[in-house]
Amino acid sequence: MQLINSEWTITEEEVARKAFDIAYKREISSLIDSVRYKASNLAEIDDMWRLHDFLSVKRHEVDGRYDYHLPMLVFVFAGLVKDGWLNLSELEGLNTDKIAKIAALACM
Amino acid sequence: MQLINSEWTITEEEVARKAFDIAYKREISSLIDSVRYKASNLAEIDDMWRLHDFLSVKRHEVDGRYDYHLPMLVFVFAGLVKDGWLNLSELEGLNTDKIAKIAALACM
């Protein structure tokens, strides 16, 4: 099962870029809502440091996740599907082999 | 000008502890208000990472500042007066030598 260095057609690259951007916007929007909610409920200093820890983790996750390189996109999309930021249907247009790999990895 | 290892009477220790706690509550309360305000105005990811950077700096400052050790309290109070978290009048009860040192250091 070859997972990296697969060839991507121009159409597939367009589908991939669009799906990537959709997931990114979706996750960031959800994250902003979470931070607003947590901040509106701050009552004491420990809540504030918990918000700081939360932001540290999320920044690390987001920086690591949204790195657009074609050879690694199968893994990126699998993670996004697994974590609920992307639906497999939004990858329609990729070849069936790639979709199958993404679906399989997302279940691991 | 001896700045550390001064003797503290029981009355002075009571004044110091009270002033320390007042400043702490005042700064934390202000910080919570700032974080709530910044969070309510989050519009994009860069705002969120700026909030994260802000919390990183403040956590470092607060952890460093509020370390209650009598020998260093003159410096701690000078910093709190300088940054507006404590008024000299709230240190009334300390001897005049300590007040003078704190006032002088706060102007540096």
mmCIF file of N, CA and C in Angstrom, chain B residues 14-15 17 32-33 41-43 47 50 56-57 73 83 86 89-90 103 108:
data_model
loop_
_atom_site.group_PDB
_atom_site.id
_atom_site.type_symbol
_atom_site.label_atom_id
_atom_site.label_comp_id
_atom_site.label_asym_id
_atom_site.label_seq_id
_atom_site.Cartn_x
_atom_site.Cartn_y
_atom_site.Cartn_z
ATOM 1 N N GLU B 14 2.226 41.752 58.893
ATOM 2 C CA GLU B 14 0.779 41.762 58.634
ATOM 3 C C GLU B 14 0.429 42.784 57.543
ATOM 4 N N VAL B 15 1.044 43.965 57.645
ATOM 5 C CA VAL B 15 0.825 45.008 56.627
ATOM 6 C C VAL B 15 1.297 44.504 55.256
ATOM 7 N N ARG B 17 1.728 41.390 54.168
ATOM 8 C CA ARG B 17 0.913 40.300 53.615
ATOM 9 C C ARG B 17 -0.382 40.840 53.020
ATOM 10 N N ILE B 32 -7.804 39.302 34.117
ATOM 11 C CA ILE B 32 -8.975 38.542 33.674
ATOM 12 C C ILE B 32 -9.868 39.420 32.795
ATOM 13 N N ASP B 33 -10.052 40.671 33.192
ATOM 14 C CA ASP B 33 -10.848 41.593 32.370
ATOM 15 C C ASP B 33 -10.224 41.772 30.982
ATOM 16 N N ASN B 41 -13.147 39.939 21.253
ATOM 17 C CA ASN B 41 -12.854 40.607 19.975
ATOM 18 C C ASN B 41 -12.042 39.749 19.011
ATOM 19 N N LEU B 42 -11.941 38.459 19.314
ATOM 20 C CA LEU B 42 -11.209 37.573 18.405
ATOM 21 C C LEU B 42 -11.923 37.504 17.064
ATOM 22 N N ALA B 43 -11.185 37.720 15.982
ATOM 23 C CA ALA B 43 -11.814 37.632 14.663
ATOM 24 C C ALA B 43 -11.100 36.620 13.777
ATOM 25 N N ASP B 47 -5.294 36.793 15.858
ATOM 26 C CA ASP B 47 -5.747 37.373 17.139
ATOM 27 C C ASP B 47 -5.602 36.341 18.257
ATOM 28 N N ARG B 50 -2.043 35.937 19.193
ATOM 29 C CA ARG B 50 -1.611 37.117 19.965
ATOM 30 C C ARG B 50 -2.092 37.004 21.416
ATOM 31 N N SER B 56 1.192 34.094 27.727
ATOM 32 C CA SER B 56 2.527 33.557 28.042
ATOM 33 C C SER B 56 3.344 34.592 28.812
ATOM 34 N N VAL B 57 3.331 35.821 28.326
ATOM 35 C CA VAL B 57 4.088 36.903 28.976
ATOM 36 C C VAL B 57 3.548 37.173 30.370
ATOM 37 N N LEU B 73 10.914 41.542 49.740
ATOM 38 C CA LEU B 73 9.636 42.259 49.613
ATOM 39 C C LEU B 73 9.796 43.720 49.234
ATOM 40 N N ASP B 83 4.389 49.742 38.810
ATOM 41 C CA ASP B 83 3.459 49.301 37.763
ATOM 42 C C ASP B 83 2.003 49.615 38.085
ATOM 43 N N LEU B 86 -0.128 48.860 43.373
ATOM 44 C CA LEU B 86 -0.148 49.159 44.802
ATOM 45 C C LEU B 86 0.163 50.639 44.989
ATOM 46 N N SER B 89 0.462 54.395 49.998
ATOM 47 C CA SER B 89 -0.377 54.541 51.195
ATOM 48 C C SER B 89 -0.846 53.184 51.735
ATOM 49 N N GLU B 90 -0.878 52.171 50.866
ATOM 50 C CA GLU B 90 -1.313 50.842 51.309
ATOM 51 C C GLU B 90 -0.202 50.102 52.061
ATOM 52 N N ALA B 103 9.828 53.604 47.809
ATOM 53 C CA ALA B 103 9.497 54.776 46.982
ATOM 54 C C ALA B 103 10.646 55.098 46.038
ATOM 55 N N MET B 108 12.865 54.245 39.872
ATOM 56 C CA MET B 108 14.002 53.933 38.977
ATOM 57 C C MET B 108 13.511 53.428 37.622
#
